[in-house]
Amino acid sequence: ADAPPPPWVEEMRDGPDGPHCVLIAPAPAAFGRRDGSWVEEAIRVLSDGGYPRPALKLARQHGHSAAALCLMVDDLDEFDDAVALLAKMEPQEAVDACVKYGRPLLRERPEPCTMVLVDQCAALEPPAPPPDSVMRLFLLLPKWGARFCEGYLERRRGAAPSVVGPVAQTLLHLYLEAREREKALKLLGRPDLGGALDDDMAMLLCEQFDFDDGAILLLERGGRHLDVARKLMQQSDHERLLDFCRRRGEQTPQLWVKALNHLARLPREE
């Protein structure tokens, strides 16, 4: 037998999937309260009793967006509507709600959910990096984690290094894990991220993933020209070594000495 409706339900109607539409009578008195707190308990009672759709109706009527999102995701599998609701919420409310319900949403609707998260995190005030709790949502979804970081950096272009730096660092790590080396090199060279990326941390990542081109870029940017030459010698990239000496030899005259000594010691066939 179907569960009896709560005593403050005015009418229940059958739908194609069973009883799903409940019209709620004015109910504060049923909970012994005259303020709005009765709504939360009513939503919970309906949800626990197997009436998620009327619970959703009540949540929507009274502006309980987080409760509505929970019902859409956990009980009704209405993922498109959940993403649409997430986009309409205030930024902080949306971020808090997505920390709770974001994993199933990202699993079922990865692209729209990721883009909504970009918009909402970029709209947080005062400007700050996305919370760690948001970044952790992408731990098992590196492709969408990279998309999130790319979108966030674009939306926050020109923001303070403290805001975009951690996201750029995460994106570099994701690129290198995915062997997206061209993208990683382009990220390291972006002028709008000057000072935002921690070059020491970036160098550690480049060394961890044997990303020599990235390491050379960072060494040159840091004025460590002799270290660049040493790395090019290790790679036996003689053409690039000579080109580097032509570009930086005036600033660091020892480059030519080291390069020519290195080349002179090579077997003739090299």
CSV table of N, CA and C in Angstrom, one decimal, residues 56-123:
chain,number,residue,atom,x,y,z
A,56,LEU,N,10.1,19.1,-4.2
A,56,LEU,CA,10.8,20.0,-5.1
A,56,LEU,C,9.9,21.2,-5.4
A,57,LYS,N,8.6,21.0,-5.5
A,57,LYS,CA,7.7,22.1,-5.8
A,57,LYS,C,7.7,23.0,-4.6
A,58,LEU,N,7.7,22.5,-3.4
A,58,LEU,CA,7.7,23.3,-2.2
A,58,LEU,C,9.0,24.1,-2.1
A,59,ALA,N,10.1,23.4,-2.4
A,59,ALA,CA,11.4,24.1,-2.3
A,59,ALA,C,11.5,25.2,-3.3
A,60,ARG,N,11.0,25.0,-4.5
A,60,ARG,CA,11.0,26.1,-5.5
A,60,ARG,C,10.1,27.3,-5.1
A,61,GLN,N,8.9,26.9,-4.6
A,61,GLN,CA,8.0,28.0,-4.1
A,61,GLN,C,8.6,28.9,-3.1
A,62,HIS,N,9.4,28.3,-2.2
A,62,HIS,CA,9.9,29.1,-1.1
A,62,HIS,C,11.4,29.5,-1.2
A,63,GLY,N,11.9,29.3,-2.4
A,63,GLY,CA,13.3,29.8,-2.7
A,63,GLY,C,14.4,29.0,-2.1
A,64,HIS,N,14.1,27.7,-1.7
A,64,HIS,CA,15.2,26.9,-1.1
A,64,HIS,C,15.9,26.2,-2.3
A,65,SER,N,16.8,27.0,-2.9
A,65,SER,CA,17.5,26.5,-4.1
A,65,SER,C,18.4,25.3,-3.8
A,66,ALA,N,19.1,25.3,-2.7
A,66,ALA,CA,20.0,24.1,-2.4
A,66,ALA,C,19.2,22.9,-2.2
A,67,ALA,N,18.1,22.9,-1.5
A,67,ALA,CA,17.2,21.8,-1.3
A,67,ALA,C,16.7,21.3,-2.7
A,68,ALA,N,16.3,22.3,-3.5
A,68,ALA,CA,15.8,21.9,-4.8
A,68,ALA,C,16.8,21.2,-5.7
A,69,LEU,N,18.1,21.7,-5.6
A,69,LEU,CA,19.2,21.1,-6.3
A,69,LEU,C,19.4,19.7,-5.8
A,70,CYS,N,19.4,19.5,-4.5
A,70,CYS,CA,19.6,18.1,-4.0
A,70,CYS,C,18.5,17.2,-4.5
A,71,LEU,N,17.3,17.6,-4.5
A,71,LEU,CA,16.2,16.7,-5.0
A,71,LEU,C,16.4,16.4,-6.5
A,72,MET,N,16.7,17.4,-7.3
A,72,MET,CA,16.9,17.2,-8.7
A,72,MET,C,18.0,16.1,-9.0
A,73,VAL,N,19.1,16.2,-8.2
A,73,VAL,CA,20.2,15.4,-8.4
A,73,VAL,C,20.1,14.0,-7.8
A,74,ASP,N,19.7,14.0,-6.5
A,74,ASP,CA,19.7,12.7,-5.8
A,74,ASP,C,18.5,11.9,-6.0
A,75,ASP,N,17.3,12.5,-6.2
A,75,ASP,CA,16.1,11.8,-6.3
A,75,ASP,C,15.4,11.7,-7.7
A,76,LEU,N,15.6,12.8,-8.5
A,76,LEU,CA,14.8,12.8,-9.7
A,76,LEU,C,15.6,12.7,-11.0
A,77,ASP,N,16.9,12.7,-10.8
A,77,ASP,CA,17.8,12.6,-12.0
A,77,ASP,C,17.5,13.7,-13.1
A,78,GLU,N,17.1,14.9,-12.6
A,78,GLU,CA,16.8,16.0,-13.5
A,78,GLU,C,18.1,16.9,-13.6
A,79,PHE,N,19.1,16.3,-14.3
A,79,PHE,CA,20.4,17.0,-14.3
A,79,PHE,C,20.5,18.3,-15.1
A,80,ASP,N,19.7,18.3,-16.2
A,80,ASP,CA,19.7,19.6,-17.0
A,80,ASP,C,19.1,20.7,-16.2
A,81,ASP,N,18.0,20.4,-15.5
A,81,ASP,CA,17.3,21.4,-14.7
A,81,ASP,C,18.2,21.8,-13.5
A,82,ALA,N,19.0,20.9,-13.0
A,82,ALA,CA,19.9,21.2,-11.9
A,82,ALA,C,21.0,22.1,-12.3
A,83,VAL,N,21.5,21.9,-13.5
A,83,VAL,CA,22.5,22.8,-14.0
A,83,VAL,C,22.0,24.2,-14.3
A,84,ALA,N,20.8,24.3,-14.8
A,84,ALA,CA,20.1,25.5,-15.1
A,84,ALA,C,19.9,26.3,-13.7
A,85,LEU,N,19.5,25.6,-12.7
A,85,LEU,CA,19.2,26.2,-11.4
A,85,LEU,C,20.6,26.7,-10.8
A,86,LEU,N,21.6,25.9,-11.0
A,86,LEU,CA,22.9,26.3,-10.5
A,86,LEU,C,23.4,27.6,-11.1
A,87,ALA,N,23.1,27.8,-12.4
A,87,ALA,CA,23.5,29.0,-13.1
A,87,ALA,C,22.7,30.2,-12.6
A,88,LYS,N,21.5,30.0,-12.0
A,88,LYS,CA,20.7,31.2,-11.5
A,88,LYS,C,21.0,31.5,-10.1
A,89,MET,N,21.7,30.7,-9.4
A,89,MET,CA,21.9,31.0,-7.9
A,89,MET,C,23.0,32.0,-7.8
A,90,GLU,N,23.0,32.6,-6.6
A,90,GLU,CA,24.1,33.6,-6.3
A,90,GLU,C,25.4,32.8,-6.2
A,91,PRO,N,26.5,33.5,-6.6
A,91,PRO,CA,27.8,32.8,-6.8
A,91,PRO,C,28.2,31.9,-5.5
A,92,GLN,N,28.2,32.5,-4.3
A,92,GLN,CA,28.6,31.8,-3.2
A,92,GLN,C,27.7,30.6,-2.9
A,93,GLU,N,26.4,30.8,-3.0
A,93,GLU,CA,25.4,29.8,-2.8
A,93,GLU,C,25.6,28.6,-3.8
A,94,ALA,N,25.9,29.0,-5.1
A,94,ALA,CA,26.1,28.0,-6.1
A,94,ALA,C,27.4,27.2,-5.9
A,95,VAL,N,28.4,27.9,-5.4
A,95,VAL,CA,29.7,27.2,-5.2
A,95,VAL,C,29.5,26.2,-4.0
A,96,ASP,N,28.8,26.7,-2.9
A,96,ASP,CA,28.6,25.8,-1.8
A,96,ASP,C,27.7,24.6,-2.1
A,97,ALA,N,26.7,24.8,-3.0
A,97,ALA,CA,25.8,23.7,-3.4
A,97,ALA,C,26.6,22.8,-4.3
A,98,CYS,N,27.4,23.3,-5.1
A,98,CYS,CA,28.2,22.4,-6.0
A,98,CYS,C,29.2,21.5,-5.3
A,99,VAL,N,29.7,22.0,-4.2
A,99,VAL,CA,30.6,21.2,-3.4
A,99,VAL,C,29.9,20.0,-2.9
A,100,LYS,N,28.6,20.1,-2.6
A,100,LYS,CA,27.8,19.0,-2.1
A,100,LYS,C,27.3,18.1,-3.2
A,101,TYR,N,26.9,18.7,-4.3
A,101,TYR,CA,26.2,17.9,-5.3
A,101,TYR,C,26.9,17.9,-6.7
A,102,GLY,N,28.1,18.5,-6.7
A,102,GLY,CA,28.8,18.6,-8.0
A,102,GLY,C,29.3,17.3,-8.6
A,103,ARG,N,29.6,16.3,-7.8
A,103,ARG,CA,30.2,15.1,-8.4
A,103,ARG,C,29.2,14.4,-9.4
A,104,PRO,N,28.0,14.1,-8.9
A,104,PRO,CA,27.1,13.5,-9.9
A,104,PRO,C,26.7,14.4,-11.1
A,105,LEU,N,26.7,15.7,-10.8
A,105,LEU,CA,26.4,16.6,-11.9
A,105,LEU,C,27.5,16.6,-12.9
A,106,LEU,N,28.7,16.7,-12.5
A,106,LEU,CA,29.9,16.7,-13.4
A,106,LEU,C,29.9,15.3,-14.1
A,107,ARG,N,29.6,14.3,-13.4
A,107,ARG,CA,29.6,12.9,-14.1
A,107,ARG,C,28.5,12.9,-15.2
A,108,GLU,N,27.4,13.4,-15.0
A,108,GLU,CA,26.3,13.3,-15.9
A,108,GLU,C,26.2,14.4,-16.9
A,109,ARG,N,26.6,15.6,-16.6
A,109,ARG,CA,26.6,16.8,-17.5
A,109,ARG,C,27.9,17.5,-17.3
A,110,PRO,N,29.0,16.9,-17.8
A,110,PRO,CA,30.3,17.5,-17.5
A,110,PRO,C,30.5,18.9,-18.1
A,111,GLU,N,30.2,19.1,-19.4
A,111,GLU,CA,30.5,20.3,-20.0
A,111,GLU,C,29.7,21.5,-19.5
A,112,PRO,N,28.3,21.4,-19.4
A,112,PRO,CA,27.6,22.6,-18.9
A,112,PRO,C,27.8,22.8,-17.4
A,113,CYS,N,28.0,21.8,-16.7
A,113,CYS,CA,28.3,22.0,-15.2
A,113,CYS,C,29.7,22.7,-15.0
A,114,THR,N,30.7,22.3,-15.8
A,114,THR,CA,32.0,22.9,-15.7
A,114,THR,C,31.9,24.4,-16.1
A,115,MET,N,31.2,24.7,-17.2
A,115,MET,CA,31.1,26.1,-17.6
A,115,MET,C,30.3,27.0,-16.6
A,116,VAL,N,29.3,26.4,-15.9
A,116,VAL,CA,28.6,27.1,-14.9
A,116,VAL,C,29.5,27.4,-13.7
A,117,LEU,N,30.3,26.4,-13.3
A,117,LEU,CA,31.2,26.5,-12.2
A,117,LEU,C,32.2,27.6,-12.5
A,118,VAL,N,32.7,27.7,-13.8
A,118,VAL,CA,33.6,28.8,-14.2
A,118,VAL,C,33.0,30.1,-13.9
A,119,ASP,N,31.8,30.3,-14.4
A,119,ASP,CA,31.1,31.6,-14.3
A,119,ASP,C,30.9,31.9,-12.8
A,120,GLN,N,30.4,31.0,-12.0
A,120,GLN,CA,30.1,31.3,-10.6
A,120,GLN,C,31.4,31.5,-9.8
A,121,CYS,N,32.4,30.7,-10.0
A,121,CYS,CA,33.7,31.0,-9.3
A,121,CYS,C,34.3,32.3,-9.7
A,122,ALA,N,34.2,32.6,-10.9
A,122,ALA,CA,34.8,33.9,-11.4
A,122,ALA,C,34.0,35.1,-10.9
A,123,ALA,N,32.8,34.9,-10.5
A,123,ALA,CA,32.0,36.0,-10.0
A,123,ALA,C,32.0,36.2,-8.5
